[in-house]
mmCIF file of C-alpha atoms in Angstrom:
data_model
loop_
_atom_site.group_PDB
_atom_site.id
_atom_site.type_symbol
_atom_site.label_atom_id
_atom_site.label_comp_id
_atom_site.label_asym_id
_atom_site.label_seq_id
_atom_site.Cartn_x
_atom_site.Cartn_y
_atom_site.Cartn_z
ATOM 1 C CA GLY D 1 107.027 84.943 46.662
ATOM 2 C CA GLU D 2 104.253 87.321 45.708
ATOM 3 C CA ASN D 3 101.060 85.718 44.405
ATOM 4 C CA VAL D 4 99.143 88.076 42.091
ATOM 5 C CA GLU D 5 95.762 87.416 40.561
ATOM 6 C CA GLN D 6 93.625 89.505 38.239
ATOM 7 C CA HIS D 7 89.918 89.338 37.549
ATOM 8 C CA PRO D 8 88.332 89.114 35.117
ATOM 9 C CA SER D 9 90.688 87.539 32.599
ATOM 10 C CA THR D 10 88.673 88.996 29.730
ATOM 11 C CA LEU D 11 86.331 91.954 29.625
ATOM 12 C CA SER D 12 84.175 93.107 26.747
ATOM 13 C CA VAL D 13 82.497 96.503 27.031
ATOM 14 C CA GLN D 14 80.564 98.796 24.774
ATOM 15 C CA GLU D 15 82.277 102.021 23.802
ATOM 16 C CA GLY D 16 81.468 104.690 26.356
ATOM 17 C CA ASP D 17 80.870 102.240 29.193
ATOM 18 C CA SER D 18 83.176 101.761 32.182
ATOM 19 C CA ALA D 19 85.612 98.924 32.809
ATOM 20 C CA VAL D 20 86.938 97.727 36.159
ATOM 21 C CA ILE D 21 89.763 95.251 36.715
ATOM 22 C CA LYS D 22 90.657 93.926 40.156
ATOM 23 C CA CYS D 23 94.077 92.755 41.287
ATOM 24 C CA THR D 24 94.666 90.799 44.483
ATOM 25 C CA TYR D 25 98.114 90.213 45.952
ATOM 26 C CA SER D 26 99.551 88.202 48.798
ATOM 27 C CA ASP D 27 102.565 90.181 50.047
ATOM 28 C CA SER D 28 101.377 92.565 52.765
ATOM 29 C CA ALA D 29 104.692 94.439 52.425
ATOM 30 C CA SER D 30 103.865 95.544 48.870
ATOM 31 C CA ASN D 31 103.808 99.328 48.749
ATOM 32 C CA TYR D 32 103.734 100.317 45.087
ATOM 33 C CA PHE D 33 100.892 99.346 42.793
ATOM 34 C CA PRO D 34 101.249 99.977 39.047
ATOM 35 C CA TRP D 35 99.061 99.106 36.115
ATOM 36 C CA TYR D 36 100.589 98.377 32.708
ATOM 37 C CA LYS D 37 98.868 98.415 29.332
ATOM 38 C CA GLN D 38 100.149 96.163 26.574
ATOM 39 C CA GLU D 39 98.788 96.518 23.070
ATOM 40 C CA LEU D 40 99.131 93.605 20.665
ATOM 41 C CA GLY D 41 102.745 93.068 19.695
ATOM 42 C CA LYS D 42 103.996 95.991 21.779
ATOM 43 C CA ARG D 43 105.837 96.515 25.046
ATOM 44 C CA PRO D 44 104.101 96.975 28.410
ATOM 45 C CA GLN D 45 103.662 100.630 29.268
ATOM 46 C CA LEU D 46 102.928 102.112 32.663
ATOM 47 C CA ILE D 47 99.584 103.914 32.617
ATOM 48 C CA ILE D 48 98.963 104.670 36.286
ATOM 49 C CA ASP D 49 100.412 103.814 39.668
ATOM 50 C CA ILE D 50 99.686 104.410 43.333
ATOM 51 C CA ARG D 51 101.715 104.324 46.510
ATOM 52 C CA SER D 52 100.583 102.598 49.672
ATOM 53 C CA ASN D 53 99.886 105.817 51.544
ATOM 54 C CA VAL D 54 97.210 106.884 49.026
ATOM 55 C CA GLY D 55 93.776 105.330 48.584
ATOM 56 C CA GLU D 56 92.901 106.616 45.139
ATOM 57 C CA LYS D 57 94.541 108.311 42.183
ATOM 58 C CA LYS D 58 92.954 109.607 39.008
ATOM 59 C CA ASP D 59 94.381 110.618 35.638
ATOM 60 C CA GLN D 60 91.754 111.746 33.137
ATOM 61 C CA ARG D 61 89.700 108.653 32.271
ATOM 62 C CA ILE D 62 91.667 106.177 34.347
ATOM 63 C CA ALA D 63 91.847 105.738 38.097
ATOM 64 C CA VAL D 64 93.327 103.301 40.556
ATOM 65 C CA THR D 65 91.924 102.509 43.993
ATOM 66 C CA LEU D 66 93.771 100.653 46.727
ATOM 67 C CA ASN D 67 92.537 98.628 49.686
ATOM 68 C CA LYS D 68 95.667 97.646 51.601
ATOM 69 C CA THR D 69 93.735 95.904 54.352
ATOM 70 C CA ALA D 70 92.078 93.556 51.901
ATOM 71 C CA LYS D 71 95.209 93.440 49.688
ATOM 72 C CA HIS D 72 93.651 94.407 46.432
ATOM 73 C CA PHE D 73 93.696 97.328 44.039
ATOM 74 C CA SER D 74 91.592 98.101 41.008
ATOM 75 C CA LEU D 75 91.895 99.856 37.673
ATOM 76 C CA HIS D 76 88.908 101.900 36.561
ATOM 77 C CA ILE D 77 88.506 103.121 32.980
ATOM 78 C CA THR D 78 85.579 105.435 32.285
ATOM 79 C CA GLU D 79 84.103 106.436 28.912
ATOM 80 C CA THR D 80 85.967 103.606 27.203
ATOM 81 C CA GLN D 81 87.213 104.093 23.658
ATOM 82 C CA PRO D 82 88.340 101.555 21.041
ATOM 83 C CA GLU D 83 91.986 102.511 21.688
ATOM 84 C CA ASP D 84 91.570 101.229 25.253
ATOM 85 C CA SER D 85 91.449 97.702 23.809
ATOM 86 C CA ALA D 86 94.573 95.952 25.119
ATOM 87 C CA VAL D 87 95.807 93.596 27.808
ATOM 88 C CA TYR D 88 96.177 95.206 31.223
ATOM 89 C CA PHE D 89 98.570 93.898 33.866
ATOM 90 C CA CYS D 90 98.916 94.719 37.533
ATOM 91 C CA ALA D 91 102.362 94.279 39.073
ATOM 92 C CA PRO D 92 102.554 95.086 42.803
ATOM 93 C CA ILE D 93 106.024 95.608 44.165
ATOM 94 C CA ARG D 94 107.527 95.659 47.647
ATOM 95 C CA ALA D 95 110.321 98.135 47.172
ATOM 96 C CA ALA D 96 111.860 100.343 44.531
ATOM 97 C CA GLY D 97 114.196 98.398 42.306
ATOM 98 C CA ASN D 98 112.560 95.067 43.035
ATOM 99 C CA LYS D 99 111.273 92.850 40.269
ATOM 100 C CA LEU D 100 107.736 93.274 39.044
ATOM 101 C CA THR D 101 105.478 90.276 39.678
ATOM 102 C CA PHE D 102 102.816 90.490 37.008
ATOM 103 C CA GLY D 103 99.275 89.246 37.247
ATOM 104 C CA GLY D 104 97.950 87.019 34.508
ATOM 105 C CA GLY D 105 96.519 89.953 32.572
ATOM 106 C CA THR D 106 93.042 91.113 31.603
ATOM 107 C CA ARG D 107 92.170 91.340 27.942
ATOM 108 C CA VAL D 108 89.856 94.303 27.417
ATOM 109 C CA LEU D 109 87.873 94.642 24.209
ATOM 110 C CA VAL D 110 85.977 97.860 23.600
ATOM 111 C CA LYS D 111 83.297 97.385 20.993
ATOM 112 C CA PRO D 112 82.397 100.436 18.903
ATOM 113 C CA GLU V 15 115.652 110.587 25.837
ATOM 114 C CA ALA V 16 116.264 107.381 23.897
ATOM 115 C CA GLY V 17 114.407 104.318 25.103
ATOM 116 C CA VAL V 18 115.559 100.793 25.855
ATOM 117 C CA ALA V 19 116.968 99.187 22.727
ATOM 118 C CA GLN V 20 116.837 95.468 21.944
ATOM 119 C CA SER V 21 118.007 93.327 19.061
ATOM 120 C CA PRO V 22 117.137 91.326 17.156
ATOM 121 C CA ARG V 23 113.397 91.967 17.099
ATOM 122 C CA TYR V 24 112.606 88.495 15.787
ATOM 123 C CA LYS V 25 114.475 85.211 15.770
ATOM 124 C CA ILE V 26 113.550 81.743 14.569
ATOM 125 C CA ILE V 27 115.776 78.817 15.487
ATOM 126 C CA GLU V 28 115.538 75.060 15.704
ATOM 127 C CA LYS V 29 115.531 73.275 19.049
ATOM 128 C CA ARG V 30 118.963 72.536 20.450
ATOM 129 C CA GLN V 31 120.443 75.569 18.670
ATOM 130 C CA SER V 32 121.772 78.558 20.583
ATOM 131 C CA VAL V 33 120.636 82.166 20.445
ATOM 132 C CA ALA V 34 121.661 85.490 21.982
ATOM 133 C CA PHE V 35 119.721 88.666 22.641
ATOM 134 C CA TRP V 36 121.129 92.114 23.248
ATOM 135 C CA CYS V 37 119.797 94.999 25.331
ATOM 136 C CA ASN V 38 120.976 98.570 25.758
ATOM 137 C CA PRO V 39 119.172 100.317 28.631
ATOM 138 C CA ILE V 40 118.347 103.986 28.945
ATOM 139 C CA SER V 41 121.509 105.971 29.587
ATOM 140 C CA GLY V 42 122.244 106.257 33.284
ATOM 141 C CA HIS V 43 119.908 103.472 34.351
ATOM 142 C CA ALA V 44 121.750 101.279 36.810
ATOM 143 C CA THR V 45 119.191 98.499 37.074
ATOM 144 C CA LEU V 46 118.489 96.173 34.172
ATOM 145 C CA TYR V 47 115.919 93.376 34.012
ATOM 146 C CA TRP V 48 115.288 90.514 31.594
ATOM 147 C CA TYR V 49 111.710 89.212 31.507
ATOM 148 C CA GLN V 50 110.270 86.256 29.602
ATOM 149 C CA GLN V 51 106.704 86.636 28.326
ATOM 150 C CA ILE V 52 105.055 83.489 27.044
ATOM 151 C CA LEU V 53 102.031 84.082 24.823
ATOM 152 C CA GLY V 54 98.924 84.838 26.884
ATOM 153 C CA GLN V 55 100.826 85.339 30.142
ATOM 154 C CA GLY V 56 102.350 88.195 32.068
ATOM 155 C CA PRO V 57 106.088 88.802 31.908
ATOM 156 C CA LYS V 58 108.206 86.778 34.322
ATOM 157 C CA LEU V 59 111.565 87.983 35.600
ATOM 158 C CA LEU V 60 114.561 85.904 34.524
ATOM 159 C CA ILE V 61 117.402 88.010 35.900
ATOM 160 C CA GLN V 62 118.029 91.448 37.405
ATOM 161 C CA PHE V 63 121.311 93.368 37.375
ATOM 162 C CA GLN V 64 122.370 96.318 39.483
ATOM 163 C CA ASN V 65 125.263 97.833 37.517
ATOM 164 C CA ASN V 66 127.253 94.711 36.570
ATOM 165 C CA GLY V 67 126.203 92.597 39.554
ATOM 166 C CA VAL V 68 123.358 90.072 39.681
ATOM 167 C CA VAL V 69 120.606 90.978 42.157
ATOM 168 C CA ASP V 70 118.107 88.202 41.407
ATOM 169 C CA ASP V 71 118.427 85.191 39.102
ATOM 170 C CA SER V 72 116.229 82.815 41.051
ATOM 171 C CA GLN V 73 113.943 82.114 38.074
ATOM 172 C CA LEU V 74 116.680 81.785 35.454
ATOM 173 C CA PRO V 75 117.018 78.198 34.140
ATOM 174 C CA LYS V 76 120.736 78.169 34.654
ATOM 175 C CA ASP V 77 121.320 74.873 32.864
ATOM 176 C CA ARG V 78 120.534 76.585 29.562
ATOM 177 C CA PHE V 79 120.199 80.322 30.129
ATOM 178 C CA SER V 80 122.995 82.751 30.888
ATOM 179 C CA ALA V 81 123.224 86.519 31.026
ATOM 180 C CA GLU V 82 125.917 89.089 31.505
ATOM 181 C CA ARG V 83 126.328 92.815 31.881
ATOM 182 C CA LEU V 84 130.088 93.094 31.928
ATOM 183 C CA LYS V 85 130.528 96.863 31.916
ATOM 184 C CA GLY V 86 127.321 97.716 33.717
ATOM 185 C CA VAL V 87 125.673 99.120 30.592
ATOM 186 C CA ASP V 88 124.394 96.806 27.871
ATOM 187 C CA SER V 89 123.527 93.189 28.495
ATOM 188 C CA THR V 90 123.339 89.892 26.642
ATOM 189 C CA LEU V 91 120.985 86.989 27.340
ATOM 190 C CA LYS V 92 121.879 83.603 25.858
ATOM 191 C CA ILE V 93 120.013 80.345 25.521
ATOM 192 C CA GLN V 94 121.962 77.168 24.786
ATOM 193 C CA PRO V 95 120.508 74.749 23.842
ATOM 194 C CA ALA V 96 117.024 76.069 23.104
ATOM 195 C CA LYS V 97 113.871 74.065 23.766
ATOM 196 C CA LEU V 98 110.432 74.411 22.240
ATOM 197 C CA GLU V 99 109.077 75.884 25.487
ATOM 198 C CA ASP V 100 111.540 78.776 25.217
ATOM 199 C CA SER V 101 109.365 80.278 22.491
ATOM 200 C CA ALA V 102 108.377 83.635 23.972
ATOM 201 C CA VAL V 103 109.019 87.354 23.869
ATOM 202 C CA TYR V 104 112.110 88.386 25.809
ATOM 203 C CA LEU V 105 111.700 91.848 27.272
ATOM 204 C CA CYS V 106 114.478 93.979 28.640
ATOM 205 C CA ALA V 107 113.647 96.772 31.077
ATOM 206 C CA SER V 108 115.665 99.321 32.989
ATOM 207 C CA SER V 109 115.175 101.692 35.892
ATOM 208 C CA GLN V 110 117.210 104.600 37.197
ATOM 209 C CA THR V 111 118.471 103.250 40.489
ATOM 210 C CA GLN V 112 117.244 100.899 43.132
ATOM 211 C CA GLY V 113 115.358 103.876 44.524
ATOM 212 C CA SER V 114 113.154 104.170 41.441
ATOM 213 C CA TYR V 115 109.938 102.230 41.040
ATOM 214 C CA GLU V 116 109.244 102.826 37.359
ATOM 215 C CA GLN V 117 110.642 100.354 34.853
ATOM 216 C CA TYR V 118 110.931 101.177 31.154
ATOM 217 C CA PHE V 119 110.549 98.301 28.716
ATOM 218 C CA GLY V 120 112.249 97.710 25.402
ATOM 219 C CA PRO V 121 110.324 96.477 22.336
ATOM 220 C CA GLY V 122 111.246 92.860 23.034
ATOM 221 C CA THR V 123 112.679 90.002 20.988
ATOM 222 C CA ARG V 124 110.182 87.449 19.747
ATOM 223 C CA LEU V 125 111.815 83.998 19.744
ATOM 224 C CA THR V 126 110.291 81.043 17.949
ATOM 225 C CA VAL V 127 111.857 77.633 18.522
ATOM 226 C CA THR V 128 110.830 74.974 16.002
#
């Protein structure tokens, strides 16, 4: 099965700084790469995703970059704000409808 | 559009008791997933349904867990008997068809086994 790892496991940044989380995966057939944000006590919510035929995607302050050769993709958050504090999960997937295999999560704390 | 509904939101039981969780997916979503999220970890798939058929139950502890989706709409997940290590949040998710990547999560049921 898919082996998914995230680094770092915790990340503390000052408000306004950038945060980067890296996700490595083992299944070379993975072709969809989402990032989920989970606030304390709430459900995971999709914040950005990328398909395998695209190297980078940006949505306001968040972006995802993909390196299929090296089998990793990263979440970039710029100009961090306190409301960005949450746990972020990557969950690469091989095909539509398949189960999500979540990484262990990265706890991000944005200090005001 | 209404989201994925789950009930109850919280449940506390003693070990060896049984418990059942209910999920109603987004209308029209053929695929339904049950995930288990232990505190401090990412969600782990327990079972996946396509309409009323099981697609993947490889990580479901079948000696104590069971799930059904009889009419291809709502679903029930049961644990009998519960163990302490079953304490977790049980998340239900749904997606439109097998051709859709995005999964929508319900609010979850937080189970505490004492």
